[in-house]
Structure formats: structure tokens, C-alpha cells
Coordinates of C-alpha atoms in Angstrom, one line a residue:
Chain A
X12 CA 182.3 -38.0 -91.2
X13 CA 179.1 -36.0 -90.9
X14 CA 178.4 -33.9 -87.8
X15 CA 174.8 -35.2 -87.6
X16 CA 173.4 -38.6 -88.6
X17 CA 169.8 -39.5 -88.3
X18 CA 168.4 -42.9 -89.3
X19 CA 164.9 -44.3 -89.7
X20 CA 164.2 -48.0 -89.8
X21 CA 162.3 -49.5 -92.7
X22 CA 159.2 -49.6 -90.5
X23 CA 159.6 -46.0 -89.7
X24 CA 160.2 -45.2 -93.4
X25 CA 157.0 -47.0 -94.3
X26 CA 155.1 -44.9 -91.8
X27 CA 156.6 -41.7 -93.3
X28 CA 155.7 -42.9 -96.8
X29 CA 152.2 -43.9 -95.9
X30 CA 151.6 -40.4 -94.6
X31 CA 152.8 -39.0 -97.9
X32 CA 150.7 -41.5 -99.8
X33 CA 147.6 -40.6 -97.8
X34 CA 147.9 -36.9 -98.6
X35 CA 147.9 -37.6 -102.4
X36 CA 144.8 -36.3 -104.2
X37 CA 144.2 -35.7 -107.9
X38 CA 141.1 -33.9 -109.0
X39 CA 140.7 -33.3 -112.7
X40 CA 138.2 -33.2 -115.5
X41 CA 138.4 -33.1 -119.3
X42 CA 136.3 -33.5 -122.4
X43 CA 137.3 -34.2 -125.9
X44 CA 135.9 -35.3 -129.2
X45 CA 136.7 -38.9 -129.8
X46 CA 135.8 -39.9 -133.3
X47 CA 132.0 -39.6 -133.8
X48 CA 131.2 -38.8 -130.2
X49 CA 132.2 -36.7 -127.3
X50 CA 133.6 -38.2 -124.2
X51 CA 134.9 -36.9 -120.9
X52 CA 135.8 -37.7 -117.4
X53 CA 135.8 -36.3 -113.9
X54 CA 138.2 -37.8 -111.4
X55 CA 139.1 -37.4 -107.8
X56 CA 141.7 -40.0 -107.1
X57 CA 143.6 -41.0 -104.0
X58 CA 146.3 -43.6 -103.4
X59 CA 146.0 -46.5 -101.0
X60 CA 147.7 -49.7 -99.8
X61 CA 150.9 -50.7 -101.6
X62 CA 154.2 -52.1 -100.4
X63 CA 157.5 -50.3 -99.8
X64 CA 160.9 -52.0 -100.0
X65 CA 164.2 -50.3 -99.2
X66 CA 167.0 -51.6 -101.4
X67 CA 170.7 -51.6 -100.9
X68 CA 171.3 -49.9 -104.3
X69 CA 170.1 -46.7 -102.7
X70 CA 166.6 -46.9 -104.2
X71 CA 163.1 -47.5 -102.8
X72 CA 160.7 -49.8 -104.6
X73 CA 157.0 -48.9 -104.2
X74 CA 154.7 -51.5 -105.6
X75 CA 150.9 -52.0 -106.1
X76 CA 149.7 -48.6 -104.9
X77 CA 146.0 -48.8 -105.5
X78 CA 144.4 -46.0 -107.5
X79 CA 141.5 -45.4 -105.3
X80 CA 138.9 -43.2 -107.0
X81 CA 136.7 -41.2 -104.8
X82 CA 135.0 -40.1 -108.0
X83 CA 135.4 -41.5 -111.4
X84 CA 132.7 -40.3 -113.8
X85 CA 132.9 -41.0 -117.4
X86 CA 130.4 -39.4 -119.8
X87 CA 129.8 -40.0 -123.4
X88 CA 127.6 -37.8 -125.7
X89 CA 126.2 -39.6 -128.7
X90 CA 123.8 -38.9 -131.5
X91 CA 120.8 -41.3 -131.7
X92 CA 120.6 -42.5 -135.3
X93 CA 117.7 -41.7 -137.4
X94 CA 114.7 -44.0 -136.7
X95 CA 112.1 -44.2 -139.3
X96 CA 108.8 -46.2 -139.6
X97 CA 106.7 -46.8 -142.6
X98 CA 108.3 -47.1 -146.0
X99 CA 106.8 -50.5 -146.7
X100 CA 106.0 -51.4 -150.3
X101 CA 102.4 -50.7 -151.4
X102 CA 102.7 -51.6 -155.1
X103 CA 105.2 -54.4 -155.6
X104 CA 106.1 -55.7 -159.0
X105 CA 108.4 -58.4 -160.3
X106 CA 110.9 -55.6 -161.1
X107 CA 110.8 -53.9 -157.8
X108 CA 108.6 -51.8 -155.7
X109 CA 106.7 -49.1 -157.7
X110 CA 105.3 -47.2 -154.7
X111 CA 106.2 -47.1 -151.1
X112 CA 104.4 -45.8 -148.0
X113 CA 105.9 -42.5 -146.8
X114 CA 108.6 -42.9 -144.1
X115 CA 108.1 -41.1 -140.8
X116 CA 111.4 -40.4 -139.2
X117 CA 111.2 -40.0 -135.4
X118 CA 114.7 -38.7 -134.8
X119 CA 115.3 -36.8 -138.0
X120 CA 117.5 -34.2 -136.3
X121 CA 119.9 -36.6 -134.6
X122 CA 119.3 -35.5 -131.0
X123 CA 122.2 -35.8 -128.6
X124 CA 122.0 -37.9 -125.5
X125 CA 124.5 -37.9 -122.7
X126 CA 125.5 -41.0 -120.8
X127 CA 127.0 -40.5 -117.4
X128 CA 128.7 -43.4 -115.7
X129 CA 129.9 -43.6 -112.1
X130 CA 132.8 -46.0 -112.5
X131 CA 134.5 -45.4 -109.3
X132 CA 133.4 -48.5 -107.5
X133 CA 134.3 -50.7 -110.5
X134 CA 137.9 -49.6 -111.2
X135 CA 140.9 -51.6 -110.3
X136 CA 144.3 -50.1 -111.1
X137 CA 147.7 -49.9 -109.5
X138 CA 150.8 -47.7 -109.7
X139 CA 154.3 -49.0 -109.0
X140 CA 157.7 -47.2 -109.2
X141 CA 161.3 -47.3 -108.2
X142 CA 162.5 -44.1 -106.6
X143 CA 165.6 -42.5 -105.3
X144 CA 165.6 -40.2 -102.3
X145 CA 166.6 -36.6 -103.0
X146 CA 167.1 -33.6 -100.9
X147 CA 165.8 -30.1 -101.5
X148 CA 166.5 -26.8 -99.7
X149 CA 163.2 -25.1 -99.3
X150 CA 162.8 -21.3 -99.0
X151 CA 159.3 -20.4 -98.4
X152 CA 158.3 -17.9 -101.1
X153 CA 156.1 -16.1 -98.6
X154 CA 159.1 -15.3 -96.5
X155 CA 160.1 -11.7 -97.1
X156 CA 163.8 -11.0 -97.9
X157 CA 165.6 -9.8 -94.8
X158 CA 163.3 -11.6 -92.4
X159 CA 165.5 -13.0 -89.5
X160 CA 165.3 -16.7 -88.7
X161 CA 163.6 -16.2 -85.3
X162 CA 160.7 -14.3 -86.9
X163 CA 160.5 -16.8 -89.7
X164 CA 160.3 -19.6 -87.1
X165 CA 157.5 -17.8 -85.2
X166 CA 155.6 -17.3 -88.5
X167 CA 156.2 -20.9 -89.7
X168 CA 158.2 -19.5 -92.6
X169 CA 161.5 -21.1 -91.8
X170 CA 163.8 -22.5 -94.4
X171 CA 163.8 -26.3 -94.5
X172 CA 165.8 -29.2 -95.7
X173 CA 163.5 -31.7 -97.3
X174 CA 163.6 -35.3 -98.4
X175 CA 161.6 -36.4 -101.4
X176 CA 160.9 -39.7 -102.9
X177 CA 161.8 -39.2 -106.5
X178 CA 160.3 -41.8 -108.8
X179 CA 162.5 -42.7 -111.8
X180 CA 159.4 -43.7 -113.7
X181 CA 155.8 -44.6 -112.9
X182 CA 154.3 -47.8 -114.1
X183 CA 150.5 -47.7 -114.1
X184 CA 148.4 -50.8 -114.8
X185 CA 145.7 -50.5 -117.4
X186 CA 142.4 -49.6 -115.9
X187 CA 140.7 -52.8 -115.2
X188 CA 136.9 -52.4 -115.0
X189 CA 134.7 -55.0 -113.5
X190 CA 132.5 -56.7 -116.1
X191 CA 129.5 -55.0 -114.6
X192 CA 130.3 -51.8 -116.4
X193 CA 128.7 -53.2 -119.6
X194 CA 125.4 -53.5 -117.7
X195 CA 125.9 -50.0 -116.3
X196 CA 126.4 -48.6 -119.8
X197 CA 123.2 -50.3 -121.0
X198 CA 121.2 -49.0 -118.1
X199 CA 122.6 -45.5 -118.6
X200 CA 121.7 -45.5 -122.3
X201 CA 118.3 -46.8 -121.4
X202 CA 117.7 -44.0 -119.0
X203 CA 119.1 -41.4 -121.4
X204 CA 116.7 -42.6 -124.1
X205 CA 113.8 -42.5 -121.6
X206 CA 114.8 -39.0 -120.8
X207 CA 114.8 -38.1 -124.4
X208 CA 111.4 -39.5 -125.0
X209 CA 109.9 -38.4 -121.7
X210 CA 106.9 -36.7 -123.3
X211 CA 105.8 -39.9 -125.1
X212 CA 103.5 -42.5 -123.6
X213 CA 105.0 -45.7 -122.3
X214 CA 103.9 -47.8 -125.3
X215 CA 105.6 -45.3 -127.7
X216 CA 108.8 -45.4 -125.7
X217 CA 108.7 -49.2 -125.6
X218 CA 108.1 -49.3 -129.4
X219 CA 111.0 -47.0 -130.2
X220 CA 113.3 -49.0 -127.9
X221 CA 112.2 -52.2 -129.4
X222 CA 113.0 -50.9 -132.9
X223 CA 116.3 -49.8 -131.7
X224 CA 116.9 -53.3 -130.5
X225 CA 119.1 -54.3 -127.6
X226 CA 120.5 -51.1 -126.3
X227 CA 124.0 -52.4 -126.1
X228 CA 123.9 -53.3 -129.8
X229 CA 122.8 -49.7 -130.5
X230 CA 125.6 -48.4 -128.5
X231 CA 128.1 -50.7 -130.0
X232 CA 127.0 -49.5 -133.5
X233 CA 127.3 -45.8 -132.5
X234 CA 130.5 -46.0 -130.5
X235 CA 132.0 -48.9 -132.5
X236 CA 132.5 -50.8 -129.3
X237 CA 134.5 -54.0 -129.1
X238 CA 133.2 -57.0 -127.1
X239 CA 135.1 -56.0 -124.0
X240 CA 133.5 -52.8 -122.9
X241 CA 135.8 -52.6 -119.9
X242 CA 138.8 -52.6 -122.2
X243 CA 137.2 -50.0 -124.4
X244 CA 136.5 -47.7 -121.4
X245 CA 140.0 -48.2 -120.2
X246 CA 141.4 -47.2 -123.6
X247 CA 139.0 -44.3 -123.9
X248 CA 139.8 -42.9 -120.5
X249 CA 143.4 -43.9 -120.2
X250 CA 144.6 -43.3 -123.7
X251 CA 142.2 -41.2 -125.8
X252 CA 141.5 -38.8 -122.9
X253 CA 145.0 -39.0 -121.5
X254 CA 144.1 -40.1 -118.0
X255 CA 147.0 -42.5 -117.7
X256 CA 149.4 -39.7 -118.5
X257 CA 147.7 -37.3 -116.2
X258 CA 147.9 -39.8 -113.3
X259 CA 151.5 -40.7 -114.1
X260 CA 152.6 -37.0 -114.2
X261 CA 150.6 -36.2 -111.0
X262 CA 152.2 -39.1 -109.1
X263 CA 155.7 -38.2 -110.3
X264 CA 155.3 -34.6 -109.5
X265 CA 153.6 -35.2 -106.1
X266 CA 156.3 -37.5 -104.7
X267 CA 159.2 -35.8 -106.3
X268 CA 158.4 -32.2 -105.5
X269 CA 155.2 -31.5 -103.7
X270 CA 155.0 -33.5 -100.5
X271 CA 158.3 -34.3 -98.7
X272 CA 158.8 -37.5 -96.9
X273 CA 160.5 -35.6 -94.1
X274 CA 161.8 -32.1 -93.5
X275 CA 164.1 -30.4 -91.1
X276 CA 164.1 -26.7 -90.2
X277 CA 167.3 -24.7 -90.9
X278 CA 168.7 -23.5 -88.6
X279 CA 167.6 -26.6 -86.6
X280 CA 166.2 -26.0 -83.1
X281 CA 168.2 -27.6 -80.3
X282 CA 166.7 -25.9 -77.3
X283 CA 163.5 -23.9 -77.2
X284 CA 163.3 -20.3 -76.0
X285 CA 163.3 -20.2 -72.2
X286 CA 163.7 -17.8 -69.3
X287 CA 164.0 -14.8 -71.6
X288 CA 166.6 -16.5 -73.7
X289 CA 166.3 -17.0 -77.5
X290 CA 166.1 -20.6 -78.7
X291 CA 169.3 -22.4 -79.5
X292 CA 169.5 -23.3 -83.2
X293 CA 172.3 -24.7 -85.3
X294 CA 172.6 -24.1 -89.1
X295 CA 172.5 -27.3 -91.2
X296 CA 174.8 -27.7 -94.2
X297 CA 175.7 -30.6 -96.6
X298 CA 172.4 -32.3 -96.0
X299 CA 172.3 -35.7 -97.7
X300 CA 170.1 -38.8 -97.6
X301 CA 170.6 -42.5 -98.6
X302 CA 169.0 -45.8 -98.0
X303 CA 170.3 -49.3 -97.3
X304 CA 168.1 -52.3 -97.4
X305 CA 166.9 -51.8 -93.8
X306 CA 167.0 -48.1 -93.1
X307 CA 167.1 -44.5 -94.3
X308 CA 170.0 -42.4 -93.2
X309 CA 170.2 -38.6 -93.3
X310 CA 173.5 -36.9 -92.7
X311 CA 174.5 -33.2 -92.4
X312 CA 177.2 -30.9 -91.1
X313 CA 176.7 -28.0 -88.7
X314 CA 177.5 -24.8 -90.5
Chain B
X17 CA 110.5 -35.3 -133.6
X18 CA 107.3 -36.1 -135.5
X19 CA 105.1 -36.4 -132.4
X20 CA 101.9 -36.7 -134.5
X21 CA 102.8 -40.2 -135.4
X22 CA 102.2 -41.1 -131.7
X23 CA 99.3 -38.9 -131.1
X24 CA 97.1 -39.7 -134.1
X25 CA 95.8 -43.0 -132.9
X26 CA 92.9 -43.7 -135.2
X27 CA 93.0 -43.8 -139.0
X28 CA 90.5 -42.8 -141.6
X29 CA 91.0 -43.1 -145.3
X30 CA 88.6 -40.1 -145.7
X31 CA 90.4 -38.0 -143.1
X32 CA 94.1 -38.8 -143.6
X33 CA 96.6 -38.2 -140.9
X34 CA 100.3 -38.9 -140.4
X35 CA 100.0 -42.6 -140.7
X36 CA 97.7 -43.1 -143.7
X37 CA 98.1 -43.0 -147.5
X38 CA 95.5 -43.4 -150.2
X39 CA 96.4 -44.6 -153.7
X40 CA 94.6 -44.4 -156.9
X41 CA 95.6 -45.8 -160.3
X42 CA 95.2 -43.3 -163.2
X43 CA 94.2 -45.5 -166.2
X44 CA 93.5 -42.7 -168.7
X45 CA 95.8 -40.0 -170.0
X46 CA 94.8 -36.4 -169.3
X47 CA 95.0 -33.5 -167.0
X48 CA 93.5 -33.9 -163.5
X49 CA 92.9 -31.4 -160.7
X50 CA 93.2 -32.7 -157.2
X51 CA 91.3 -30.6 -154.6
X52 CA 92.8 -30.9 -151.2
X53 CA 90.5 -30.6 -148.1
X54 CA 91.9 -30.0 -144.7
X55 CA 89.5 -30.6 -141.8
X56 CA 86.7 -30.5 -144.4
X57 CA 87.6 -27.2 -146.0
X58 CA 89.1 -26.8 -149.5
X59 CA 92.6 -25.5 -149.1
X60 CA 94.6 -26.2 -152.2
X61 CA 94.5 -27.6 -155.7
X62 CA 97.2 -29.7 -157.4
X63 CA 97.4 -30.4 -161.1
X64 CA 98.3 -33.8 -162.2
X65 CA 99.3 -34.7 -165.8
X66 CA 99.0 -38.3 -166.9
X67 CA 100.6 -39.3 -170.2
X68 CA 102.6 -42.0 -171.8
X69 CA 106.2 -41.8 -170.6
X70 CA 105.4 -40.4 -167.2
X71 CA 106.6 -41.9 -164.0
X72 CA 105.0 -45.1 -162.7
X73 CA 104.1 -43.5 -159.4
X74 CA 103.9 -40.1 -157.7
X75 CA 103.4 -39.0 -154.2
X76 CA 101.6 -35.8 -153.2
X77 CA 102.0 -34.3 -149.7
X78 CA 98.6 -32.9 -148.9
X79 CA 100.0 -30.9 -145.9
X80 CA 102.6 -29.3 -148.2
X81 CA 99.9 -28.4 -150.8
X82 CA 97.6 -27.0 -148.0
X83 CA 100.4 -24.7 -146.8
X84 CA 101.1 -23.6 -150.4
X85 CA 104.5 -24.9 -150.2
X86 CA 106.3 -26.7 -153.0
X87 CA 104.5 -29.9 -154.0
X88 CA 107.1 -32.5 -154.7
X89 CA 105.3 -34.5 -157.3
X90 CA 108.0 -34.4 -159.9
X91 CA 111.6 -35.5 -159.3
X92 CA 112.9 -36.4 -162.7
X93 CA 112.9 -35.4 -166.3
X94 CA 109.5 -36.7 -167.2
X95 CA 107.2 -34.1 -168.6
X96 CA 104.2 -35.8 -167.3
X97 CA 103.6 -36.4 -163.6
X98 CA 102.4 -39.9 -164.2
X99 CA 102.4 -42.6 -166.7
X100 CA 99.1 -44.0 -168.0
X101 CA 98.3 -46.7 -165.5
X102 CA 100.5 -45.1 -162.9
X103 CA 99.7 -44.8 -159.3
X104 CA 99.1 -41.5 -157.5
X105 CA 99.4 -41.5 -153.8
X106 CA 98.3 -38.9 -151.3
X107 CA 99.7 -38.6 -147.8
X108 CA 100.2 -36.1 -145.0
X109 CA 103.8 -35.2 -144.4
X110 CA 103.4 -33.1 -141.3
X111 CA 100.9 -31.6 -138.9
X112 CA 97.8 -32.6 -137.1
X113 CA 95.1 -31.7 -139.6
X114 CA 93.0 -34.3 -141.3
X115 CA 93.0 -34.3 -145.0
X116 CA 90.9 -35.6 -147.9
X117 CA 91.5 -35.3 -151.6
X118 CA 89.1 -35.3 -154.5
X119 CA 90.5 -35.7 -158.1
X120 CA 88.6 -34.6 -161.2
X121 CA 89.5 -34.9 -164.8
X122 CA 89.6 -31.4 -166.4
X123 CA 88.0 -32.7 -169.6
X124 CA 85.3 -34.9 -168.1
X125 CA 82.5 -34.6 -165.7
X126 CA 82.4 -36.6 -162.6
X127 CA 84.9 -37.6 -160.0
X128 CA 88.0 -39.6 -160.8
X129 CA 88.9 -40.3 -157.2
X130 CA 87.6 -39.3 -153.8
X131 CA 89.5 -40.4 -150.7
X132 CA 86.3 -40.2 -148.7
X133 CA 84.8 -42.8 -151.0
X134 CA 87.4 -45.2 -152.4
X135 CA 86.4 -47.2 -155.4
X136 CA 87.3 -50.7 -156.6
X137 CA 91.1 -50.9 -157.0
X138 CA 91.9 -47.9 -154.7
X139 CA 94.2 -48.6 -151.8
X140 CA 94.4 -47.3 -148.3
X141 CA 97.8 -47.9 -146.7
X142 CA 97.9 -47.5 -143.0
X143 CA 100.5 -47.8 -140.2
X144 CA 99.2 -48.5 -136.7
X145 CA 101.6 -47.8 -133.9
X146 CA 99.6 -47.9 -130.7
X147 CA 99.1 -51.4 -129.3
X148 CA 95.6 -52.5 -128.6
X149 CA 92.4 -53.8 -130.1
X150 CA 90.9 -51.9 -133.0
X151 CA 87.7 -52.0 -134.9
X152 CA 87.8 -51.5 -138.6
X153 CA 84.7 -50.4 -140.3
X154 CA 83.6 -49.2 -143.8
X155 CA 81.4 -46.2 -143.7
X156 CA 79.9 -47.2 -147.0
X157 CA 79.6 -50.9 -146.3
X158 CA 78.5 -53.3 -143.6
X159 CA 80.1 -55.3 -140.8
X160 CA 83.3 -54.8 -139.0
X161 CA 86.7 -56.4 -138.6
X162 CA 89.0 -56.6 -135.6
X163 CA 92.6 -55.6 -135.6
X164 CA 94.9 -56.7 -132.8
X165 CA 98.1 -54.8 -132.5
X166 CA 100.4 -56.4 -130.0
X167 CA 102.6 -54.7 -127.5
X168 CA 106.4 -54.8 -128.1
X169 CA 109.3 -54.2 -125.8
X170 CA 112.9 -54.2 -126.4
X171 CA 114.2 -57.7 -126.5
X172 CA 117.3 -59.6 -127.4
X173 CA 116.8 -58.9 -131.1
X174 CA 115.8 -55.7 -132.8
X175 CA 112.1 -55.5 -133.6
X176 CA 111.4 -55.2 -137.3
X177 CA 107.8 -54.9 -138.4
X178 CA 106.8 -57.8 -140.7
X179 CA 105.7 -57.3 -144.3
X180 CA 102.4 -55.4 -144.7
X181 CA 99.1 -57.2 -144.4
X182 CA 96.8 -56.9 -147.4
X183 CA 93.1 -56.9 -146.9
X184 CA 90.2 -56.5 -149.2
X185 CA 87.5 -54.2 -148.0
X186 CA 84.2 -53.3 -149.6
X187 CA 80.6 -54.2 -148.9
X188 CA 81.8 -56.8 -146.4
X189 CA 85.1 -57.9 -144.9
X190 CA 86.9 -61.0 -145.9
X191 CA 88.3 -61.7 -142.4
X192 CA 87.1 -61.4 -138.9
X193 CA 90.3 -60.3 -137.2
X194 CA 93.8 -59.2 -138.2
X195 CA 96.8 -59.6 -136.0
X196 CA 99.7 -57.2 -136.6
X197 CA 102.7 -55.8 -134.9
X198 CA 103.0 -52.1 -134.3
X199 CA 104.4 -50.2 -137.3
X200 CA 103.5 -53.0 -139.6
X201 CA 101.8 -51.8 -142.7
X202 CA 98.2 -52.5 -143.5
X203 CA 97.1 -52.2 -147.1
X204 CA 93.3 -52.1 -147.6
X205 CA 92.2 -52.7 -151.2
X206 CA 88.7 -51.4 -151.9
X207 CA 86.4 -53.8 -153.7
X208 CA 83.6 -51.3 -153.7
X209 CA 82.7 -48.0 -152.2
X210 CA 84.9 -47.7 -149.1
X211 CA 85.8 -45.3 -146.4
X212 CA 88.0 -47.3 -144.1
X213 CA 88.0 -46.3 -140.4
X214 CA 90.4 -47.8 -137.9
X215 CA 89.3 -47.0 -134.4
X216 CA 90.9 -48.0 -131.1
X217 CA 88.5 -49.7 -128.8
X218 CA 90.8 -51.2 -126.2
X219 CA 94.3 -49.9 -125.7
X220 CA 97.1 -52.3 -124.6
X221 CA 99.5 -50.6 -122.3
X222 CA 101.8 -53.4 -121.9
X223 CA 100.6 -54.9 -118.7
X224 CA 101.0 -58.3 -120.2
X225 CA 104.3 -59.8 -121.2
X226 CA 104.5 -58.2 -124.6
X227 CA 106.8 -59.0 -127.4
X228 CA 110.4 -59.2 -126.6
X229 CA 112.3 -60.3 -129.6
X230 CA 110.6 -62.7 -131.9
X231 CA 109.9 -61.6 -135.4
X232 CA 106.4 -60.2 -136.0
X233 CA 104.1 -62.5 -137.8

């Protein structure tokens, strides 16, 4: 039988978990060539909501943690296709056109335009996982060898027993973008082309855009878009640019090794320093943790 | 980007810019010398050989000739530039200068072709981009004709200019007004001495509804 037993109810466990969840943050960016265009992202993601269930098989089920993007920008760089006017037939014959008017190509050097989309408000995605609780003995790397435990305590460099939530695997839902992203993409392309043609008068810009046709058709042709732009974006960000893997790895690493659910100083303080006496502390050994379906139990022996 | 296509608003067969082409049919074999004028000054000469077996048409970039660059008038194995009865066309490939061309036969006196004074059968092909109301006049004739180029905006379907409009122009005009879409070709066929001038008299800046998807007529 253990010398020390500490238990936290499921409600208390949820409070501990929520604190860990609220501290999660993933900030990253990446760019890559994806077929005929360049795409990238910039993300700043937090986690929110979700449900926690303690299970009597010594695991914890965390479900429907919302991926809450503070920032989710996607950008795509594309080449505007050549746009030519003229070229009509001046001398037609029954055997074909003998002479054509010269063609004047407006974009003969394939200029690049960049489309920048703020997708944060339109993303719905969730993370779920089943985890075990694991313990870890933490020695602060900043603590010099030979430092005594009292000094370490004063400098907040004490050794600690930690409890982590260790996900066995993370299940991330596909990014589900609201339908409005199609409109956003169209507006962004429109603005990008306006930017490209800024020095032309309005009638010339309108003419060029009329010849391009519906912008979304132009974009579809360049990017080879399917009907569902949200699905395309999800695939682009999640799979082609590896954002699913990045989030999965970040969540795994964060819960399993970065932010403990709880931690206990070793030696553990029993009485604070008082009246010129040093604090009373007891060393902790054989620290272990488990869950039942209604509480988390941590046990240890006094060394 | 070829910005001159959007800055050269008016067209003149005798002072060619980016959006105009003149065409002459060479009905007799022989050697010809085309004198290129830029902004009224002679700047280059181009030899043209017309003989049986030549190509049915050739294009001469007057801006290229003026800058003494390569004149791309031959692109296959024909020894002659042009077949007898073939069409020679003269256009401006780049720049903002205004060009004219005068072609003389080396073995005959007189002028075979002068873009400032087109003769019966010569053509002036023009592309008008800027929406608005234009007046078309013939410096060597009488009267005038209107040209209405409508405003277009991006619509549900891609805008494609309709087939070119063909108009006879000479002493008088056969029509009162033409209606066209921007970038739609206009082919003026001279029926007598002609210098066709297309002048913008009232721009349309799209304050009306404009075209948004139907095919140009």
C-alpha cells in the first residue's frame, strides 16, 4: 500500500485538463510548390471546448476539441494566363483565313499575383483522442549540478513529479470550411487582379476582367479546382501542405511531454520555513497515477 | 504589358498605332520598296518581292523596321515574300509612335500603296478597346459615321468579342452608325481614296449598367 494517495474527482480532472488545453498554442507557417502554383499558410491555433471522460480501463477520452484558429491565412500564388486581343480574320477564304489582324497580348510575361485569404473565421475542425496518464520525473535543466534542494526550491528549480496526458493517437477531422470561402476566394482574386492592373483606367480593367470571364472560372482553370472549394482548401492545407500532420504532432507532443496535467515538487513540502527553521520536506518515490471511471488517483511512497 | 493598347484611343489608317493594320493586295509580280514613316519622318525601307509561288499573305511590323530590327516578313521556304495577288499587311508591333507606309514598285513610276491614302480594295483593320461614342471620318471623302462601343464588365460568362464588322468607306459612308463591343474587329474596305480616322467624341466610363455576360452582337 502506498504511503501517499491523492485523488481528484472527474470534475477536478476536467478543470486540470481545461487549464492544459487553454495553454495550447501552435504558431507555424510554411510555403510549398503545389503543382502549377505556390501555396502557403500561416496559422496560430488554440484549442477550445471539448469533452473529457475518465474510463475504467485506465484511459481518458477527450472528444471534440475545437481547433480554434486565432490566425489561419492561406495564400496562393498563381500566374495569370496570357490574355490577347485582336487576331481576328481580315481575309477569310473558303479554305481558311489567309490573313489575320495582329494579336496584342496584354499579359505576355505571365505575371504572378498573390491571393491571401483569412480563413480563420470560417474553419470548423475538431481533434479527439484517447490517452493514458503517464508520470515523468522532471529535473530542470537550468538547475546546476550540486545545487541543494532548498536553494532549488527558492529559485524555482526544484525537481518535480509530473502527470501527463499521453494520447495514443490523435484523430483530426478534415478541415470543414464554410461555403463562403468560395466567395472569399473570388473577391481575393478580383482584388489581386485590380492590384495588378492598378495603372490602367477603370474601363480597361473592366474589359480585361470581362475577357477573363467569371473570376472563379479563371481560378478554377489555373488551380484545377473541383466544385467544392472548401474541400480543395482543406486538402491543400491539410494534406498538400501537411497542416494535419503538423497539428497532430503538435497536439501529441504538447499533451504528452510539454504541459503536465499536474506536478508535485520532490522533495514535497510539508511545512514551510518558520521561526528560523528550514521547511519540512519529504522525498517522493514510486510515483504512479491511474484513473477509474470517476476519479484520478496518484500514489507514491516516501523515500 | 502592352500598355499602348490602352493609351492609344483614336485610330488613323494614315498614322497607324498599336490597334490598326492596313492591307494591300499586290496584283502584279515585281520588286517593291516600302518606305516606313514614323511620326511623319522616313525611318526605314523594306523590300518586298512578289512572284508566283510566294505566300498568300505577309505581315510587316513597321516598328521593327523603324528600329532596324529584324523584319519578320518571311517565315517559310518561299523565295518570294508574296504570291501574285497576295496580301501585304502593315502593323505596329510596339511603341507609341504613329506610322505610315508608302510602297513603290522598283520598276515603275508612281505609288503602289500609301496608307495615308488608301485606294479601292485596300483594307484598314482596326480594334477599338475604349468604350464610348466615336466619329469615323474619311479625310479624302465626305460625311461621317458613328461608332458606339459599349462598356463591358465581368459577367457570368466570359466576354468574347464578336466577329469583325465590315464597312465600306470611300466618298461616302454606307451606314450611319456602327455598334460594336470592345476589342471587336472593324474592317474598313476602301471604295475610293480613303484615310479613315476613328476619333473618340464621348467616352463611356461605365456609369450605366454595361454588358455583363451576353455575347457581343
